[in-house]
Coordinates of C-alpha atoms in Angstrom, one line a residue:
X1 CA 0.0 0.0 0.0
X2 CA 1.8 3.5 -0.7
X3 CA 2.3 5.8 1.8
X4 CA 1.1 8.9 -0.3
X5 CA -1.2 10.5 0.9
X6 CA -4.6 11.7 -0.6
X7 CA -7.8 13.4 0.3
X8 CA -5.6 15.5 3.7
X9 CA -7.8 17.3 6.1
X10 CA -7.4 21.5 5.1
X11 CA -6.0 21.7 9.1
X12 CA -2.9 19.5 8.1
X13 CA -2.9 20.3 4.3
X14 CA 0.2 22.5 4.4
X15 CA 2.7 19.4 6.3
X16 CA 4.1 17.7 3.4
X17 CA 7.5 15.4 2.5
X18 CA 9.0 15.7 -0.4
X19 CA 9.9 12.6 -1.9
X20 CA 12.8 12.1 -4.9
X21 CA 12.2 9.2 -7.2
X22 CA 15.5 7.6 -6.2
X23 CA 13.3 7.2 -2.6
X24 CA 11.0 4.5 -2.3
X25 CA 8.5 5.8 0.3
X26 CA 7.0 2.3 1.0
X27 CA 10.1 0.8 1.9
X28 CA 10.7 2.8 4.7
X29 CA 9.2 2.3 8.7
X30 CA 6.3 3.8 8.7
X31 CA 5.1 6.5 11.0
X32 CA 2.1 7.5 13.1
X33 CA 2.9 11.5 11.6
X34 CA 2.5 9.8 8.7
X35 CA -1.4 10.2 8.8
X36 CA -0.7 13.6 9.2
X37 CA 1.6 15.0 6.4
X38 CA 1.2 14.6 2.5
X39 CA 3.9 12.9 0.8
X40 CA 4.4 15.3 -2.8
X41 CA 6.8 13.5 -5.5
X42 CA 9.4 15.8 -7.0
X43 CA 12.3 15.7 -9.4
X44 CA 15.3 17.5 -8.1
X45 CA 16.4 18.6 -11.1
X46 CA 13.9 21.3 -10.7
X47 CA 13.1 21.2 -7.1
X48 CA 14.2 24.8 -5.2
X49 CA 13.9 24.7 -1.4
X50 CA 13.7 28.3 -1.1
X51 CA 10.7 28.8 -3.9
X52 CA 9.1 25.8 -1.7
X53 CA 9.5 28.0 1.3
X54 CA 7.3 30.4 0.1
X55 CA 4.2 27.7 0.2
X56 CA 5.3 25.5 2.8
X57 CA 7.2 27.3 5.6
X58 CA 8.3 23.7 7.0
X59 CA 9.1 20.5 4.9
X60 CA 11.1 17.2 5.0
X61 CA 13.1 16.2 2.1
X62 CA 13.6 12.5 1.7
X63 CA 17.0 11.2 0.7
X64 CA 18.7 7.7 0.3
X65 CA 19.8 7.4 3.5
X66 CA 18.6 10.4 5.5
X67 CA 16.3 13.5 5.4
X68 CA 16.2 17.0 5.6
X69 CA 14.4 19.0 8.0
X70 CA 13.3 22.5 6.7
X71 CA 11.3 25.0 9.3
X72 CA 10.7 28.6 8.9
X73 CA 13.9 29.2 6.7
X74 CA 16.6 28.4 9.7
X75 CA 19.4 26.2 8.4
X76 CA 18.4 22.9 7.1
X77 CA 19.2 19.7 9.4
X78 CA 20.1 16.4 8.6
X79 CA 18.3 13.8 10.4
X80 CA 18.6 9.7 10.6
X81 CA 15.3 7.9 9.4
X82 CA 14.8 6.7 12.7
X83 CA 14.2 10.0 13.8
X84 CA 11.8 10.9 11.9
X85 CA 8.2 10.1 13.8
X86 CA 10.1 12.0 16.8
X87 CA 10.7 15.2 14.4
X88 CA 7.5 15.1 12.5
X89 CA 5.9 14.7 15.8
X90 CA 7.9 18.4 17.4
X91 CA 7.7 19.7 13.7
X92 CA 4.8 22.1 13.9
X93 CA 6.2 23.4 17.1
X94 CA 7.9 26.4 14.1
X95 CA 11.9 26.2 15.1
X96 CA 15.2 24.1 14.7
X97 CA 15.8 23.8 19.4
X98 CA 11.6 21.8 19.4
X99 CA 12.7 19.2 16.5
X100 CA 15.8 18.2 17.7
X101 CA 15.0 18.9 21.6
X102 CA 14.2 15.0 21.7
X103 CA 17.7 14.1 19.5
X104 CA 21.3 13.6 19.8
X105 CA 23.8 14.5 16.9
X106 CA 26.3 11.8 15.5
X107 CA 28.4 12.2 12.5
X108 CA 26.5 15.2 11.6
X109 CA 23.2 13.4 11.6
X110 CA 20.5 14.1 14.4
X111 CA 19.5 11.0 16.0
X112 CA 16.9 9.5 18.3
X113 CA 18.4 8.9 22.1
X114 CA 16.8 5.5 22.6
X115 CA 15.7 2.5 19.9
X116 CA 12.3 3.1 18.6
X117 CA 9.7 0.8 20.0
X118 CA 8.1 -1.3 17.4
X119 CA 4.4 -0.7 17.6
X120 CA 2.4 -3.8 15.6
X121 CA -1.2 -2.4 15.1
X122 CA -4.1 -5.2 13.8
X123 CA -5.9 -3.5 10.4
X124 CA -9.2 -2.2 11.1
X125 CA -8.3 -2.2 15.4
X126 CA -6.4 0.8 15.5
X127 CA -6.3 3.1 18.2
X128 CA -3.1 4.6 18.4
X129 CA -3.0 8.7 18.4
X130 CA -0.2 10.7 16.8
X131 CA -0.3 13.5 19.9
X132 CA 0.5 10.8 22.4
X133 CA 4.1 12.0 23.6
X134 CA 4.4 8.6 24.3
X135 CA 4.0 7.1 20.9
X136 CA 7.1 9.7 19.7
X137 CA 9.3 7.5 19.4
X138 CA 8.1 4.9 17.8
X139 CA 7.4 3.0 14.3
X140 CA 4.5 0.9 13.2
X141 CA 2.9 -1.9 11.1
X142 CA -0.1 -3.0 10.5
X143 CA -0.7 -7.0 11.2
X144 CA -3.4 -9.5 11.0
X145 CA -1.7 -12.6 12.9
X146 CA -1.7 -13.5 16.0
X147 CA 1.4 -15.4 16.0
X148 CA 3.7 -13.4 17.7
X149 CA 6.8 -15.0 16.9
X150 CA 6.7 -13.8 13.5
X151 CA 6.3 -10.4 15.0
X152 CA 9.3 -11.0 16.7
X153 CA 11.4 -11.7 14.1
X154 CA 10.3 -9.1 12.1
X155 CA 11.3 -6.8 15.4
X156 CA 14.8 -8.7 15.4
X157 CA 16.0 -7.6 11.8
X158 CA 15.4 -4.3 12.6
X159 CA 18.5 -3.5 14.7
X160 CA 17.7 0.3 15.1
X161 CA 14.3 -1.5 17.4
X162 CA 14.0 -2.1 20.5
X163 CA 15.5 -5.8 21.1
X164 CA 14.0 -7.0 24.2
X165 CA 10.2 -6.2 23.5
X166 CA 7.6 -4.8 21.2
X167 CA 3.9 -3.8 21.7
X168 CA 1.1 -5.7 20.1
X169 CA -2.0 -3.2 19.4
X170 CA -5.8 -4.0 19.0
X171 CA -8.1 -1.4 19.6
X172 CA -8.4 -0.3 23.4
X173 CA -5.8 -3.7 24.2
X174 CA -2.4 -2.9 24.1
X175 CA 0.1 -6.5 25.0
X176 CA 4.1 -5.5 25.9
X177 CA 5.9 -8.8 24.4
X178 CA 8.9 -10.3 25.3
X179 CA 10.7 -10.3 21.6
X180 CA 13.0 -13.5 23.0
X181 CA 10.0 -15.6 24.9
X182 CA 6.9 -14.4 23.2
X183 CA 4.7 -16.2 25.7
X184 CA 5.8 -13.5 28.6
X185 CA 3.6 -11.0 28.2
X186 CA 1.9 -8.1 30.0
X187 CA -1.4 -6.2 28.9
X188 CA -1.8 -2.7 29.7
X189 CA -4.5 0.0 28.7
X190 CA -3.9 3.6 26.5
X191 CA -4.7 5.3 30.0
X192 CA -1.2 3.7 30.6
X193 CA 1.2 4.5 27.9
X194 CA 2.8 7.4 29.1
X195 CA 3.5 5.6 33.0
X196 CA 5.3 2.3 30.9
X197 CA 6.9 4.7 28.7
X198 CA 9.0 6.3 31.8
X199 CA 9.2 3.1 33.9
X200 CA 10.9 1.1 30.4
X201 CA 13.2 4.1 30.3
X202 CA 15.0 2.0 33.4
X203 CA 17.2 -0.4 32.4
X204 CA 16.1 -2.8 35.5
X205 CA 12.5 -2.5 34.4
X206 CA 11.3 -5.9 32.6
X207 CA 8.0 -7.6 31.5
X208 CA 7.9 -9.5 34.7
X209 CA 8.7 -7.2 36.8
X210 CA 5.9 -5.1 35.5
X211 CA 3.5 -8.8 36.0
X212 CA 4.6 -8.6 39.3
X213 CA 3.7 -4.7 40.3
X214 CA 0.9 -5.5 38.7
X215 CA 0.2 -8.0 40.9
X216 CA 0.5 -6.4 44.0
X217 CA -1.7 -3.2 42.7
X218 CA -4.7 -5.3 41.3
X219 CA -6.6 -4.4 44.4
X220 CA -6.4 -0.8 44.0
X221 CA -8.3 -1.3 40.4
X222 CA -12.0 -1.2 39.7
X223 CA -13.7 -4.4 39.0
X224 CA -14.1 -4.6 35.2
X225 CA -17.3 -6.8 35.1
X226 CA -20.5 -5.1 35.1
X227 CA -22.8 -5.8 38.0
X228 CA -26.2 -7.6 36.5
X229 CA -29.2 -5.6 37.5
X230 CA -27.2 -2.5 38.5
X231 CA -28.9 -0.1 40.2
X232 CA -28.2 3.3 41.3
X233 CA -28.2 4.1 45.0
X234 CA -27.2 6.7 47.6
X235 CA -24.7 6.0 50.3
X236 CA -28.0 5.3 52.5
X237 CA -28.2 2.2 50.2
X238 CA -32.1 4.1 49.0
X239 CA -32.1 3.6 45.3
X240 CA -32.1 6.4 43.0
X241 CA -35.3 5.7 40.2
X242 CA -34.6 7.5 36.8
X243 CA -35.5 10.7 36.3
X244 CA -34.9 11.5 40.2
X245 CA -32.2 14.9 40.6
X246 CA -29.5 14.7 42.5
X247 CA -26.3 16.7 42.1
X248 CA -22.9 14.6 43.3
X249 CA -20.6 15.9 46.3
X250 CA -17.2 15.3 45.7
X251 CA -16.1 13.6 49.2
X252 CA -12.8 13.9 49.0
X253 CA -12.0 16.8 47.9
X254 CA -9.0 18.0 50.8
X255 CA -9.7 22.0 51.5
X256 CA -13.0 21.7 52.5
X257 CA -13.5 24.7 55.2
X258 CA -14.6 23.8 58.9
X259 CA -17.8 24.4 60.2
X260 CA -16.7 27.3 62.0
X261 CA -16.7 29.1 58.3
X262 CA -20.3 29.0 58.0
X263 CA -21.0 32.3 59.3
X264 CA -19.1 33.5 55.7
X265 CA -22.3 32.3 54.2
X266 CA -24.9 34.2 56.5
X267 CA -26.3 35.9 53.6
X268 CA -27.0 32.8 51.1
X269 CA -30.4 31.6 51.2
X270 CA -30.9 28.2 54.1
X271 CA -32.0 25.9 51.5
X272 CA -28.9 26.7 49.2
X273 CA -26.4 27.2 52.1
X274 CA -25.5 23.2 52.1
X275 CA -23.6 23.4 48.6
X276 CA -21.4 26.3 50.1
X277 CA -17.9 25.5 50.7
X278 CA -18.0 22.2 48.9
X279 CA -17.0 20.6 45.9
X280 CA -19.6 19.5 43.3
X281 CA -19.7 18.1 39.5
X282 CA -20.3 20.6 37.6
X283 CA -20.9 20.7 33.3
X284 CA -20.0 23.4 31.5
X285 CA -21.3 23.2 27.4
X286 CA -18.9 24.4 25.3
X287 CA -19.0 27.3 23.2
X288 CA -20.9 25.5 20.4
X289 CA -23.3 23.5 22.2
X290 CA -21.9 20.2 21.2
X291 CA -20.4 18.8 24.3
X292 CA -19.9 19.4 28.2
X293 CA -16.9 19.2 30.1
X294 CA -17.5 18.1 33.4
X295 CA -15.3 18.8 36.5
X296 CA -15.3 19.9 40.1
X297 CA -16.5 23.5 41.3
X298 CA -16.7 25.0 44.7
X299 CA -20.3 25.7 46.0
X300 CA -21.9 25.2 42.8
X301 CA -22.8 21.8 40.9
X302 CA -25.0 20.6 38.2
X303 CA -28.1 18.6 38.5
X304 CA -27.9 15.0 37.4
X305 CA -30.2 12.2 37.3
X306 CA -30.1 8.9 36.2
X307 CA -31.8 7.0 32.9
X308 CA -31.7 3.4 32.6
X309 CA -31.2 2.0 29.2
X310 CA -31.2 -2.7 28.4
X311 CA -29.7 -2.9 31.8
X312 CA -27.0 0.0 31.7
X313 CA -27.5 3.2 34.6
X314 CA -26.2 6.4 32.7
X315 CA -26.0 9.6 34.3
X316 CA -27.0 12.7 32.7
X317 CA -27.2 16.0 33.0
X318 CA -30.4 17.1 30.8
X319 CA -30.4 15.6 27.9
X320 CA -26.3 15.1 27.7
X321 CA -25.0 11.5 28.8
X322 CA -21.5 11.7 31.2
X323 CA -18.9 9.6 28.8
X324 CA -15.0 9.9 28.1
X325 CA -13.5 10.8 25.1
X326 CA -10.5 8.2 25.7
X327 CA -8.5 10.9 23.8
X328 CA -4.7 11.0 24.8
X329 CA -5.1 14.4 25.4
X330 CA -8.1 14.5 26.9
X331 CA -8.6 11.8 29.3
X332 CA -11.6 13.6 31.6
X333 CA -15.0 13.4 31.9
X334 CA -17.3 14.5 29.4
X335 CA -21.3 14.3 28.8
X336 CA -22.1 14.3 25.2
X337 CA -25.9 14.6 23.9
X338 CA -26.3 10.9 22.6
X339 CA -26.2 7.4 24.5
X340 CA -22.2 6.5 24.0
X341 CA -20.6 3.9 22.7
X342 CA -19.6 1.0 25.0
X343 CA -15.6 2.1 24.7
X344 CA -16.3 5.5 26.1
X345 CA -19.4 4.8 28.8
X346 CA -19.0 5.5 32.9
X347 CA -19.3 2.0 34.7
X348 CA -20.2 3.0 38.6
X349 CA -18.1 1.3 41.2
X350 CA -19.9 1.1 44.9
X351 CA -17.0 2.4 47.7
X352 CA -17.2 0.5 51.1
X353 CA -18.6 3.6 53.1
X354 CA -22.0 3.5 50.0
X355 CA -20.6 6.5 48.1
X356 CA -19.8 6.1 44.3
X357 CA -16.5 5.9 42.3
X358 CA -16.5 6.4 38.4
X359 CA -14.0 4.5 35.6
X360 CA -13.8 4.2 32.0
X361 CA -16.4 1.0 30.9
X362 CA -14.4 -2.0 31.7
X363 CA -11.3 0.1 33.0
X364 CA -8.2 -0.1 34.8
X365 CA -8.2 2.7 37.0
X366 CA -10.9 4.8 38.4
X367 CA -11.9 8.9 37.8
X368 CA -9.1 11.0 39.9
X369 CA -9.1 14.8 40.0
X370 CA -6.5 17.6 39.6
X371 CA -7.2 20.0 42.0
X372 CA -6.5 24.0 39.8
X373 CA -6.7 25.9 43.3
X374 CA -9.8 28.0 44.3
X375 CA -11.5 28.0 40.9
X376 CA -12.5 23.8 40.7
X377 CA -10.5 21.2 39.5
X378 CA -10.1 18.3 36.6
X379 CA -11.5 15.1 36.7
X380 CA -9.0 12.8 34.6
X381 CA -8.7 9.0 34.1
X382 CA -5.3 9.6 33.1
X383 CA -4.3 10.8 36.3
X384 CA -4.9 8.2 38.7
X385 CA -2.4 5.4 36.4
X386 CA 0.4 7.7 37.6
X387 CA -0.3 7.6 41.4
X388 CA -2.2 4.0 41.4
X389 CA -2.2 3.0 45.1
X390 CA -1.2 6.4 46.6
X391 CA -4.4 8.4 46.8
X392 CA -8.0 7.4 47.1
X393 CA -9.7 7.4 44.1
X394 CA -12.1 10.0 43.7
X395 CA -15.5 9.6 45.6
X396 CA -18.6 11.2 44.8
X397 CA -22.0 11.2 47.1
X398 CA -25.1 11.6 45.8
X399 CA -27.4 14.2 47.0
X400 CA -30.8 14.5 46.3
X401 CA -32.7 17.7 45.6

């Protein structure tokens, strides 16, 4: 299949490569950026990097056994192939000190610091994002075996690759393989890639020591099967029927003020005085009405109730359904008008003390948030893989209105 491009979204229209006819585009490791550039076929008889400039202010040029890095009109730099996802991926940044800020020169050619992991991605099952930092330094092909010894040998004539492992991609599932006993194996989630990514940075870090932390953190995960005949209750164990508001208390939520504060709030109506000094979920729609992102906020929160729908509780706030994006840049919460697909669904976990905990559907980790300081806070999925074990998760009670 050839690697140029066709039909590129306006946003990403101006990235291009340009590509001599002594280069052979589809014998190179492909690239995650490479969904994001246009590959343009020139002759270099006539091609004139500064006439290009004019159009594109930054370019590659391919060659036989490097390329050429062209941004804003700065001096050109030379760059190995394996390089290039990391470059590409700090290209747009606009000068020379982003591209090579993840590179080391050798021989006059800017190259990557570590050996590219080898990302094997089934057709038709891919998830992978070309923003995740994690996924920089990387290269990628698309499968459809499930023999993973071939993958490894593929992995092992690669010598610029990663030797001891390689990831095996399908959809949400991610498997780390050991590329000399393919039966060793660890699974891990997208929530996860950028925690891996620092712990396989240490040399003493292996597959089984990752099996083994894992192992000794299962009990700080949510449970991933769903519960038959769910149903949604308060932390009095009363159920909640559809349709009922309630607005959710953030328990946990460390600088709430002492009672002796209350007298701040002398002039706020008694009914309305309980949601003062608190932390509630709150949406906010966006600018053009298509989505809401949902967070904490002091004293004021948004009314939720619950709708049941073949077996699964949603929450919602009006007519918008709480969801995650599972975006690598964007792993919060979310309501969306629409009932969501099963990848990006709430499943509702049950704390010990009756109060509620929140996770991707089927996750590995539950809803954490980022305190910002007086203003509210972030509620993340992404968050909680970093610190697994540390804090509590975070807890919400339900408070009917």
């Amino acid at each position: 299949m050839s690697c140029f491009a066709t039909n590129i979204p306006t946003s990403i229209s101006n990235r291009v490569v340009f590509v001599p006819d002594y280069v052979n585009v589809d014998a190179l490791d492909k690239c995650l950026q490479d969904n994001r550039v246009t590959f343009i076929p020139i002759s270099t008889s006539t091609f004139d990097a500064q006439v290009e400039h004019k159009t594109y202010p930054r370019f590659l040029l391919l060659e036989k056994d490097h390329f050429v890095a062209h941004v804003d009109g700065e001096a050109p730099i030379k760059c190995n192939y394996e390089a290039r996802n990391m470059v590409m991926s700090n290209f747009w940044l606009g000068r020379i000190q982003h591209v090579t800020s993840d590179l080391k020169q050798v021989n006059g050619l800017w190259v990557s610091w570590r050996p590219l992991v080898h990302y094997f991605v089934y057709e038709g099952a891919d998830s992978l994002q070309s923003e995740c930092m994690s996924l920089h330094n990387t290269v990628f092909e698309y499968v459809n075996t499930d023999d993973f010894g071939v993958l490894a040998e593929i992995v092992k004539r690669k010598p610029h690759c990663e030797q001891k492992y390689f990831v095996v991609n399908k959809g949400q599932t991610y498997i780390l393989v050991n590329a000399d006993d393919v039966e060793q194996k660890y699974e891990f989630s997208r929530l996860n890639l950028r925690t891996l990514g620092f712990k396989l940075w240490k040399e003493t870090t292996t597959i089984q020591s990752l099996i083994d932390e894992e192992t000794q953190l299962a009990e700080f995960r949510p449970n991933p099967n769903c519960q038959s005949g769910f149903k949604l209750r308060d932390a009095d164990g009363r159920e909640i029927a559809d349709g009922e508001p309630f607005m959710l208390h953030i328990v946990n939520y460390e600088n709430e003020p002492e009672s002796d504060m209350d007298d701040e709030y002398d002039d706020i109506p008694e009914d309305e005085r309980q949601f003062y000094g608190k932390a509630w979920v709150e949406a906010m729609t966006s600018t053009d009405q298509t989505s809401c992102f949902v967070n904490g906020a002091l004293h004021n929160g948004t009314r939720f109730h619950a709708e049941t729908i073949d077996g699964i509780v949603y929450i919602k706030n009006e007519n918008w359904y709480l969801n995650t994006h599972l975006d690598p840049m964007d792993d919060n919460l979310f309501s969306d008008v629409g009932v969501p697909a099963k990848e990006n669904r709430i499943q509702i976990h049950y704390a010990e003390d009756g109060n509620i905990c929140l996770s991707a559907w089927s996750g590995r980790t539950y809803a954490d948030y980022e305190w910002m300081g007086d203003g509210g806070g972030m509620i993340t999925f992404g968050l909680e893989e970093l610190y697994l074990g540390q804090p509590n998760p975070l807890k919400l009670r339900i408070v009917r209105l």
